[in-house]
PDB file of C-alpha atoms in Angstrom:
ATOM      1  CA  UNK Y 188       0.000   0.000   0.000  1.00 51.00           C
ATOM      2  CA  UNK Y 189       1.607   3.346  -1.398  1.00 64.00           C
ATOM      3  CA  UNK Y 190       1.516   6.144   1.362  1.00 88.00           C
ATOM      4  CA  UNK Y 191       0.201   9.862   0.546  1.00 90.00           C
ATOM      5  CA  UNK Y 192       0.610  12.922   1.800  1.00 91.00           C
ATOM      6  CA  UNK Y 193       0.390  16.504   1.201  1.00 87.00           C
ATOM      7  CA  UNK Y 194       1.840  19.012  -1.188  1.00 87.00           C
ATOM      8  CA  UNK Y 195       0.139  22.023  -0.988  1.00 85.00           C
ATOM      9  CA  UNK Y 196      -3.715  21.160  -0.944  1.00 87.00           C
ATOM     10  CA  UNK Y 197      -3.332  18.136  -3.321  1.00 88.00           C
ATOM     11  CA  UNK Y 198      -3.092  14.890  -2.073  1.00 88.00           C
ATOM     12  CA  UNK Y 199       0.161  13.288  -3.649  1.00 88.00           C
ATOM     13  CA  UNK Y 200       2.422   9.752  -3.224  1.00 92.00           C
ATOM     14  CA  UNK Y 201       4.968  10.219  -0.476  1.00 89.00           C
ATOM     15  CA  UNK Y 202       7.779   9.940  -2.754  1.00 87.00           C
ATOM     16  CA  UNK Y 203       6.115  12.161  -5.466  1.00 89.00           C
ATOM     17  CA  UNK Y 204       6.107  14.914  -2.875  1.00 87.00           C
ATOM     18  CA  UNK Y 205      10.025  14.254  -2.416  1.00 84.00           C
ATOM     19  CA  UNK Y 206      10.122  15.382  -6.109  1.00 88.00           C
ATOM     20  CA  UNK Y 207       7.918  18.084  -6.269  1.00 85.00           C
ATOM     21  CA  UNK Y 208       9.443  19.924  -3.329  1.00 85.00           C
ATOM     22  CA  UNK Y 209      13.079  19.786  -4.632  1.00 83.00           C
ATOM     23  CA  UNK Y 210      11.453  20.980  -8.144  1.00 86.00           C
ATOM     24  CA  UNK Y 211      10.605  23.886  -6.245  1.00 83.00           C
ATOM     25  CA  UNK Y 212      13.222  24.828  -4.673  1.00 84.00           C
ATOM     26  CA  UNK Y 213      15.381  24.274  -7.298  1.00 85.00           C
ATOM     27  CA  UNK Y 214      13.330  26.833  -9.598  1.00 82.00           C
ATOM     28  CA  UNK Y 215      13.357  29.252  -7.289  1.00 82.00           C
ATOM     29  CA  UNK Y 216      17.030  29.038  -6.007  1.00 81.00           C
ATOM     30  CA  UNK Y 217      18.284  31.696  -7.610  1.00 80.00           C
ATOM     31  CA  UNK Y 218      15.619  34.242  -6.574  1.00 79.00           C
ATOM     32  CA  UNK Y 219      14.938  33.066  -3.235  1.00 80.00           C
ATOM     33  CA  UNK Y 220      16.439  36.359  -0.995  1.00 81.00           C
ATOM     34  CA  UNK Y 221      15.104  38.734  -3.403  1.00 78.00           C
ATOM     35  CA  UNK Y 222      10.937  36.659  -3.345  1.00 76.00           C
ATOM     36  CA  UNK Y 223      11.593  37.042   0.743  1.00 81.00           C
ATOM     37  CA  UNK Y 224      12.490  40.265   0.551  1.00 83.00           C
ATOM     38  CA  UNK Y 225       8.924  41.002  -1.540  1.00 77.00           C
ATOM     39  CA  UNK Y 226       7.004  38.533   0.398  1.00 79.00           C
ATOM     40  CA  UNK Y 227       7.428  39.375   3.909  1.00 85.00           C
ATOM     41  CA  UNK Y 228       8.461  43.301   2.969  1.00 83.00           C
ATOM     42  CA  UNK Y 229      11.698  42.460   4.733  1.00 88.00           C
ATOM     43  CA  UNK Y 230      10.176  41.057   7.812  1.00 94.00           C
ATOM     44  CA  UNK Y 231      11.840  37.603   7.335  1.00 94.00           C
ATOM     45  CA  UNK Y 232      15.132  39.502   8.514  1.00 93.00           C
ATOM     46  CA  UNK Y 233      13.820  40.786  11.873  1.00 96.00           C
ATOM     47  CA  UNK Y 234      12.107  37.072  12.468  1.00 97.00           C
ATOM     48  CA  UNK Y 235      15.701  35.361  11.622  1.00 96.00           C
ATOM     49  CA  UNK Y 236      17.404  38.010  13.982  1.00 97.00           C
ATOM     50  CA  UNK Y 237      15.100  37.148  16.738  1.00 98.00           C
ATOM     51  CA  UNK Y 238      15.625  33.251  16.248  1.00 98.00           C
ATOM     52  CA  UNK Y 239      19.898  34.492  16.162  1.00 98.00           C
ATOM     53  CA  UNK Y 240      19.325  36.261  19.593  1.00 98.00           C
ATOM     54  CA  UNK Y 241      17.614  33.529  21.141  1.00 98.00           C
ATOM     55  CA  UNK Y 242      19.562  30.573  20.122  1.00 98.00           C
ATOM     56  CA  UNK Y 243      22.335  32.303  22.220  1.00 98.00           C
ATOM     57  CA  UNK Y 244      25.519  30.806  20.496  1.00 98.00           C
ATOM     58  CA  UNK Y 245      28.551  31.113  22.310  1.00 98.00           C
ATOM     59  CA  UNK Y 246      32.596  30.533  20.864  1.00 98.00           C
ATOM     60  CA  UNK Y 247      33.153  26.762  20.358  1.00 98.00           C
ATOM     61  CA  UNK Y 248      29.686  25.643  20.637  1.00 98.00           C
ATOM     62  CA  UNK Y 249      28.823  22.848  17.879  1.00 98.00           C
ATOM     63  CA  UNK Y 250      25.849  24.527  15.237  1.00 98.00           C
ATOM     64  CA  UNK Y 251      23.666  22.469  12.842  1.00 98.00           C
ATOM     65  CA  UNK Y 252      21.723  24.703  10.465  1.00 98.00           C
ATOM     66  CA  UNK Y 253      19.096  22.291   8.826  1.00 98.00           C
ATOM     67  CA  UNK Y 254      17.255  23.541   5.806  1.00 96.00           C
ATOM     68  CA  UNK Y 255      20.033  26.060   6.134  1.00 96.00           C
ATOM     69  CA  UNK Y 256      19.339  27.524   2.203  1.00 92.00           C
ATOM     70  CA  UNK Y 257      21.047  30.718   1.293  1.00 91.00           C
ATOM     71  CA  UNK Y 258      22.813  30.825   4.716  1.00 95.00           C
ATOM     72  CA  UNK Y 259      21.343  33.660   7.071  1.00 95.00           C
ATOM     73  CA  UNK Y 260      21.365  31.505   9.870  1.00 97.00           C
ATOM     74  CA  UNK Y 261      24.754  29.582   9.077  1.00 98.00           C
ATOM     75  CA  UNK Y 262      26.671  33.171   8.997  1.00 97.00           C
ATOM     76  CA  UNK Y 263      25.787  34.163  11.411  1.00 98.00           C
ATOM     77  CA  UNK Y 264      26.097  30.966  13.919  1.00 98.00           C
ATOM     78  CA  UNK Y 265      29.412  30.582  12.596  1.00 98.00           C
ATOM     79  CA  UNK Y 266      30.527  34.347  13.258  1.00 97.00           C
ATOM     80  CA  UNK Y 267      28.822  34.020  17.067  1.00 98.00           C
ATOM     81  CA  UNK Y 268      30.678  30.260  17.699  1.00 98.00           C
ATOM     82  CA  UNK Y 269      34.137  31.680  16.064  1.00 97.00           C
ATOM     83  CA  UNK Y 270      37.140  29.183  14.965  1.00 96.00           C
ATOM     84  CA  UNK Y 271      37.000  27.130  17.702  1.00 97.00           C
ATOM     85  CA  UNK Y 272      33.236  26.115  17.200  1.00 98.00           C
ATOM     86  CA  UNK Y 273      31.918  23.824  14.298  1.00 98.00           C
ATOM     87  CA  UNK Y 274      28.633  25.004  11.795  1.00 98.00           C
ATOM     88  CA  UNK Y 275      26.890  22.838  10.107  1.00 98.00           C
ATOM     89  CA  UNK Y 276      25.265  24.245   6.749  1.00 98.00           C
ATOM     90  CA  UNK Y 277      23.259  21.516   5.004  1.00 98.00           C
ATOM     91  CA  UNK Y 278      20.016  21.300   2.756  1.00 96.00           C
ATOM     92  CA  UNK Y 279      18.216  18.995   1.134  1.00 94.00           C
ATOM     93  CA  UNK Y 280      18.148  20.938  -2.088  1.00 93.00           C
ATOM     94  CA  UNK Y 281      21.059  20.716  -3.758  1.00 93.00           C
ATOM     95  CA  UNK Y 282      20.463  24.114  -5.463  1.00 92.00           C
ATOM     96  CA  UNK Y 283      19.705  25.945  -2.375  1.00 92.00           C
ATOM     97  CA  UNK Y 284      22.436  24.507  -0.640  1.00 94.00           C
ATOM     98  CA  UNK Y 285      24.403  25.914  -3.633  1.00 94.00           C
ATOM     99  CA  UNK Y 286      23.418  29.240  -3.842  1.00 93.00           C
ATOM    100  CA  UNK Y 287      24.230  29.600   0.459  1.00 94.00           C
ATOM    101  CA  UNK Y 288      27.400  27.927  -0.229  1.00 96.00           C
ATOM    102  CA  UNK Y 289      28.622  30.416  -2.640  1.00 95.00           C
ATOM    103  CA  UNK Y 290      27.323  33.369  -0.688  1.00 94.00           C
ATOM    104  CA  UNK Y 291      28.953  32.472   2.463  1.00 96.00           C
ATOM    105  CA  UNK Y 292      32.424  31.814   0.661  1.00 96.00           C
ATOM    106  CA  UNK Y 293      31.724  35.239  -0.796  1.00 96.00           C
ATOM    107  CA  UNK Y 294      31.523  36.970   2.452  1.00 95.00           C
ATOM    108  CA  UNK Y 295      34.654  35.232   3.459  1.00 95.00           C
ATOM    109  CA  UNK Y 296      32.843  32.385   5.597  1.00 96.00           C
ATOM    110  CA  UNK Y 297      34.225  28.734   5.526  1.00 94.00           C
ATOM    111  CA  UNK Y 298      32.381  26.610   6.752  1.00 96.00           C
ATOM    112  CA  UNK Y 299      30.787  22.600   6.516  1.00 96.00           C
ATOM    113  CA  UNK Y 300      28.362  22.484   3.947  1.00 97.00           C
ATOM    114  CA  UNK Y 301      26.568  19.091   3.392  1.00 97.00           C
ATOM    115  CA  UNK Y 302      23.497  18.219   1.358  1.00 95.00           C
ATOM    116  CA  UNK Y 303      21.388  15.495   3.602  1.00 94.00           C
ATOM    117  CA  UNK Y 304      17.850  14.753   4.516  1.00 95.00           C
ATOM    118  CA  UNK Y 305      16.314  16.161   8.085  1.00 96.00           C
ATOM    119  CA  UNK Y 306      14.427  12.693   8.894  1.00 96.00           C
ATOM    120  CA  UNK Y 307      18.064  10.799   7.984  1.00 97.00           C
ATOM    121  CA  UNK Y 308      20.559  13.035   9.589  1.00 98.00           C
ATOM    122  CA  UNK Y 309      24.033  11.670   8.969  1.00 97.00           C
ATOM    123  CA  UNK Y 310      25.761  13.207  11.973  1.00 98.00           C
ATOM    124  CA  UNK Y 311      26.292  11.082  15.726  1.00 98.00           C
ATOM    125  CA  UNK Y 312      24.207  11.168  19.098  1.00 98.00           C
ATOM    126  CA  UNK Y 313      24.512  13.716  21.509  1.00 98.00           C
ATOM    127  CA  UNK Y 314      26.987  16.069  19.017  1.00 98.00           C
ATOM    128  CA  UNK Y 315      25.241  19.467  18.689  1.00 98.00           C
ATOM    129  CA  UNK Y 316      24.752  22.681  21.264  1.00 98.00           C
ATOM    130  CA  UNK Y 317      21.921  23.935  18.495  1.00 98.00           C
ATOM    131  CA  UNK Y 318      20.228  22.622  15.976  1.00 98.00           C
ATOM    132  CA  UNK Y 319      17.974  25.318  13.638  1.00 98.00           C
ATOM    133  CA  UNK Y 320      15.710  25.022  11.350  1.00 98.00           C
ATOM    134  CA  UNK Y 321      14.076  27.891   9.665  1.00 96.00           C
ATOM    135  CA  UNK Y 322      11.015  27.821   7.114  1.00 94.00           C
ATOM    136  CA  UNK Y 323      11.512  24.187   6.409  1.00 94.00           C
ATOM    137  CA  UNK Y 324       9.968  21.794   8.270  1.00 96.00           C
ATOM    138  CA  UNK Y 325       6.497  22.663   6.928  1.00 94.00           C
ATOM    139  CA  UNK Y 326       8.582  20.973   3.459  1.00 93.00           C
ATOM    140  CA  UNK Y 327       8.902  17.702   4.995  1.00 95.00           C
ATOM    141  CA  UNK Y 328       7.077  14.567   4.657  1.00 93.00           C
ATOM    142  CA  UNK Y 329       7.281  12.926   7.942  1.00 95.00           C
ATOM    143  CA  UNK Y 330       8.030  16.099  10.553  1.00 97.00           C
ATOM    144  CA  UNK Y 331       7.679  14.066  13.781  1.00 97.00           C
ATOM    145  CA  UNK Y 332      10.989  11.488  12.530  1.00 97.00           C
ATOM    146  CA  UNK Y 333      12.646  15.103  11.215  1.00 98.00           C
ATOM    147  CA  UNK Y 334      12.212  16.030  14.752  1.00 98.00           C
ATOM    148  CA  UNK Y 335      13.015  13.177  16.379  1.00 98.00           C
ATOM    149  CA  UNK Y 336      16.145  13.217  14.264  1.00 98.00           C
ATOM    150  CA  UNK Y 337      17.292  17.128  15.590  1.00 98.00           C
ATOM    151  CA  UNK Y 338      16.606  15.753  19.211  1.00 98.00           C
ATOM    152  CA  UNK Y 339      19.040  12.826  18.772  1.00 98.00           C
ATOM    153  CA  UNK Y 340      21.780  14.760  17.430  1.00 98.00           C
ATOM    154  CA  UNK Y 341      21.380  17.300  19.953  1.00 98.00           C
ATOM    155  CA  UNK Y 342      23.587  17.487  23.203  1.00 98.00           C
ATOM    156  CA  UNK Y 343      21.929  16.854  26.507  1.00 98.00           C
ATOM    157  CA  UNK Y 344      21.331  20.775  27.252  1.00 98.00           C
ATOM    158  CA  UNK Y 345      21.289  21.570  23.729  1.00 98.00           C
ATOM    159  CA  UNK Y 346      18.048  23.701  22.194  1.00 98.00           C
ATOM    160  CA  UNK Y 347      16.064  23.177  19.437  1.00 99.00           C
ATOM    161  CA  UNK Y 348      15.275  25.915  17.540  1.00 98.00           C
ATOM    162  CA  UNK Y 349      12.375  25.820  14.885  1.00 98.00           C
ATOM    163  CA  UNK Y 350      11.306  29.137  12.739  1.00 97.00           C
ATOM    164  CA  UNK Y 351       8.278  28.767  10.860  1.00 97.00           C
ATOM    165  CA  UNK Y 352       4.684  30.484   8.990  1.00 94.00           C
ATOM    166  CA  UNK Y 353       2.536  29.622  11.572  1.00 96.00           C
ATOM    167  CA  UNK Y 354      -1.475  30.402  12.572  1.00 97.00           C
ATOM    168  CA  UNK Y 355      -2.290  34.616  11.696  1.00 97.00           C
ATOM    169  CA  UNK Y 356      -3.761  35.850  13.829  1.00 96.00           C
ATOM    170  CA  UNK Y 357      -8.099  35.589  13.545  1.00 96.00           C
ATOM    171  CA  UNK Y 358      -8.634  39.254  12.383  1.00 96.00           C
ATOM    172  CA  UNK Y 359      -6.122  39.283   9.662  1.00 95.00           C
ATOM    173  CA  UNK Y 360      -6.539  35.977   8.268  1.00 95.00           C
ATOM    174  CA  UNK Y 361      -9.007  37.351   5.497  1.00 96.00           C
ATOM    175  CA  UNK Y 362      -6.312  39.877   4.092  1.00 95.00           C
ATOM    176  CA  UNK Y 363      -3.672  37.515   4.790  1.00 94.00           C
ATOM    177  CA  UNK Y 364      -5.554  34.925   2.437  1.00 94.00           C
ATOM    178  CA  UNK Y 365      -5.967  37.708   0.085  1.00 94.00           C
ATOM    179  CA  UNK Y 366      -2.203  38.259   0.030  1.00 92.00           C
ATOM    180  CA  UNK Y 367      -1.191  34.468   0.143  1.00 91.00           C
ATOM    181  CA  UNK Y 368      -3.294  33.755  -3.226  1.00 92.00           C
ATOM    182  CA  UNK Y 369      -3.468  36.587  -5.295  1.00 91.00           C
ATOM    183  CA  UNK Y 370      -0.623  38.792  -4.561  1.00 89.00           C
ATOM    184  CA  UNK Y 371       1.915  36.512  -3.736  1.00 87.00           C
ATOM    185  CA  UNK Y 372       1.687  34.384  -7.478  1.00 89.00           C
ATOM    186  CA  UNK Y 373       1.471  37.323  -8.821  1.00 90.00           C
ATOM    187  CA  UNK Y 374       4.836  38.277  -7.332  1.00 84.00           C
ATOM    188  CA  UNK Y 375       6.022  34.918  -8.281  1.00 82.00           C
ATOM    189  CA  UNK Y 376       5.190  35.459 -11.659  1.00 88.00           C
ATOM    190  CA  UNK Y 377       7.017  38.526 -12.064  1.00 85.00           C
ATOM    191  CA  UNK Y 378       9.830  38.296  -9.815  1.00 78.00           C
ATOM    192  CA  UNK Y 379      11.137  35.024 -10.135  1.00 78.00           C
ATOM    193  CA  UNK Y 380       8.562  33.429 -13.263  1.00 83.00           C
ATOM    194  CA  UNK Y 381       7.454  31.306 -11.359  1.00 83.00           C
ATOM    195  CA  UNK Y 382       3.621  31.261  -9.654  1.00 86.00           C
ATOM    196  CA  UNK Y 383       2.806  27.916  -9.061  1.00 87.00           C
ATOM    197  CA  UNK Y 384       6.095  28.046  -6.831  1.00 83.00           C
ATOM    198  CA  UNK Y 385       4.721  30.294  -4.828  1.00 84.00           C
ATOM    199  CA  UNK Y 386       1.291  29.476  -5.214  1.00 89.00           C
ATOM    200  CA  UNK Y 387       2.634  26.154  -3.515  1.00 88.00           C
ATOM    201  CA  UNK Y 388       4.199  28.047  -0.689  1.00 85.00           C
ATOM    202  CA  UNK Y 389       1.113  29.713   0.440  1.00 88.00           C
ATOM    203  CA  UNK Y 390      -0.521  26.421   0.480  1.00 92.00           C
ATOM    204  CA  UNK Y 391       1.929  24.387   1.883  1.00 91.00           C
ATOM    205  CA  UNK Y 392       2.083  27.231   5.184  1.00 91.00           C
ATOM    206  CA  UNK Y 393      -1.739  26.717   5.800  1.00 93.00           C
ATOM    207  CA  UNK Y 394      -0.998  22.655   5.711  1.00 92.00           C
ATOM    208  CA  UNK Y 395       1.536  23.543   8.400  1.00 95.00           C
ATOM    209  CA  UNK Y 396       0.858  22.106  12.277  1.00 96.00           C
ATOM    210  CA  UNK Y 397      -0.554  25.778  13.968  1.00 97.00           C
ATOM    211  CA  UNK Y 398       1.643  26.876  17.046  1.00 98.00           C
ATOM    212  CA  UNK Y 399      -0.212  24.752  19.976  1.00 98.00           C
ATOM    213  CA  UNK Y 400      -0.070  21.378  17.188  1.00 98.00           C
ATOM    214  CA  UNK Y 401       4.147  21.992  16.685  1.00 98.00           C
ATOM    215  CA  UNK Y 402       4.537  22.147  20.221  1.00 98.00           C
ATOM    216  CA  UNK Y 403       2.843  19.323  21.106  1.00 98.00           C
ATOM    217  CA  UNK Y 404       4.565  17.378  18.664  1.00 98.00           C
ATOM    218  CA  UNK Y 405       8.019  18.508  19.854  1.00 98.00           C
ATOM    219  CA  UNK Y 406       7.323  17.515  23.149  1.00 98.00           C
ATOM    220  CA  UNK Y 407       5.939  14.012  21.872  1.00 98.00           C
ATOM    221  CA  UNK Y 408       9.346  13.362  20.611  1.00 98.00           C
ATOM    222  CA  UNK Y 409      10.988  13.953  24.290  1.00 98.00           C
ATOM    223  CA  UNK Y 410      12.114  17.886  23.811  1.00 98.00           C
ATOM    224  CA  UNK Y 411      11.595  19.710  27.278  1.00 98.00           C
ATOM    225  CA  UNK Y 412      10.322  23.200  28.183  1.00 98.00           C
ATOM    226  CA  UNK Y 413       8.996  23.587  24.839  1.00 98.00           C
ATOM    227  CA  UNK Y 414       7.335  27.448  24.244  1.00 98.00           C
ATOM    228  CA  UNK Y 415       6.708  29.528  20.586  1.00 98.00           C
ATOM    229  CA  UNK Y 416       6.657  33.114  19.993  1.00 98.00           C
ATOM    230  CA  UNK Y 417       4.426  34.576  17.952  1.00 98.00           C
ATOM    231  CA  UNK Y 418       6.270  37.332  15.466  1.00 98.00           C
ATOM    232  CA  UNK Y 419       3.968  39.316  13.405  1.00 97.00           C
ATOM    233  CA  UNK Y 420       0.810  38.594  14.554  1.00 97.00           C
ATOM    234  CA  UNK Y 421       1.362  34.611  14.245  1.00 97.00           C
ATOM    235  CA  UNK Y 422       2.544  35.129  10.334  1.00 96.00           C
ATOM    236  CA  UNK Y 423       5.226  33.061  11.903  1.00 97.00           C
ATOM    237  CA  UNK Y 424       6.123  31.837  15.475  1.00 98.00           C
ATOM    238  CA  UNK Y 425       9.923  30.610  16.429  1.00 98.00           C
ATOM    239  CA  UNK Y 426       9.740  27.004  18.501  1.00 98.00           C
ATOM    240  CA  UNK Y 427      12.250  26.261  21.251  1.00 98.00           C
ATOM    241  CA  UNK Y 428      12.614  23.303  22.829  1.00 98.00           C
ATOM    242  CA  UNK Y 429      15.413  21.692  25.203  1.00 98.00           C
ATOM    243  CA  UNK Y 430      17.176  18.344  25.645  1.00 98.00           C
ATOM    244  CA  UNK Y 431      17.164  17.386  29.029  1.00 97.00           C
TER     245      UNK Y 431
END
């Protein structure tokens, strides 16, 4: 018996979603900073810089950025943990992972880059300070193993860190609907040519476990003092969560 899930509203084979997502990503590689910038008028910066400040990286602490992409995260983990700490820069997209590679030897930043799967993660038990991932997990097929995976590879004391669209807030969901389906393909289109991309994107975020849902599910794979905050009115929420 074949397994589905979900890509966007439409019901799809697990493995066809596999494809579909990379296809994606891969189309809009190139684009993807300058589509953020236009989606989120910029906001995606302030939400990233929040997740920065609290994941509290200190020199020599051990980083994994998961779904890392163009690299905001990964430069600046690896400034905060400095040569004697270790960060991780990996993707599932080869093209993303790419495209963050290049930028962050462009800015003078060396540092591991690896292409792997979240719900496979190649690295040992009990190896990481922080593990992030930012506007990814909604991408994945089976989020509870993806989880389960950044708790293993996490230190005991080590936090969890998961950025995400989450749940508006009940008096702006009609414009934010609005936005998500007419503006945003639109934007797609002309931006990157691309609007089923980002037609995708919009659908894929309302598929997305709401803020109580992800925390509940974080906690059902053994992370401790799990809380979210809400940034911009729930457009997305940043999940922490501790290994005791």
């Amino acid at each position: 018996m074949t397994n589905t899930t979900h890509f966007g509203y439409e019901t799809v084979k697990e493995e066809e979603k596999v494809r579909k997502v990379a296809e994606v990503f891969h189309s809009v590689a190139a684009k993807y900073d300058v589509m953020n910038d236009f989606m989120s008028a910029g906001l995606h910066r302030l939400w990233k810089a929040f997740t920065i400040a609290q994941a509290g990286i200190r020199p020599g602490f051990k980083v994994l950025d998961i779904a890392g992409g163009t690299g905001d995260l990964s430069k600046a983990f690896a400034k905060q943990a400095g040569p004697s700490g270790e960060v991780w820069h990996t993707d599932i997209n080869e093209s993303m992972l790419r495209v963050g590679r290049d930028r962050l030897l462009n800015q003078g930043i060396v540092t591991p880059t690896m292409l792997c799967d979240a719900e496979k993660l190649p690295f040992r038990d009990n190896y990481f300070d922080r593990v992030s991932v930012a506007f990814g997990l909604r991408n994945m097929t089976h989020k509870d193993a993806a989880l389960a995976e950044m708790r293993r590879v996490l230190k005991p004391g080590g936090k969890l860190l998961v950025l995400e669209f989450s749940k508006v807030w009940e008096p702006l969901k009609k414009p934010y609907d609005v936005y998500s389906f007419s503006v945003l393909p639109w934007l797609g289109k002309k931006v990157a040519n691309d609007a089923d991309s980002y037609r995708y994107l919009a659908e894929s975020i309302r598929m997305h476990p709401d803020q109580e849902t992800l925390k509940q599910m974080m906690e059902q794979v053994g992370l401790e003092r799990v809380q979210y905050f809400n940034l911009t009115a729930g457009v997305a929420a940043l999940h922490t969560g501790i290994k005791m």
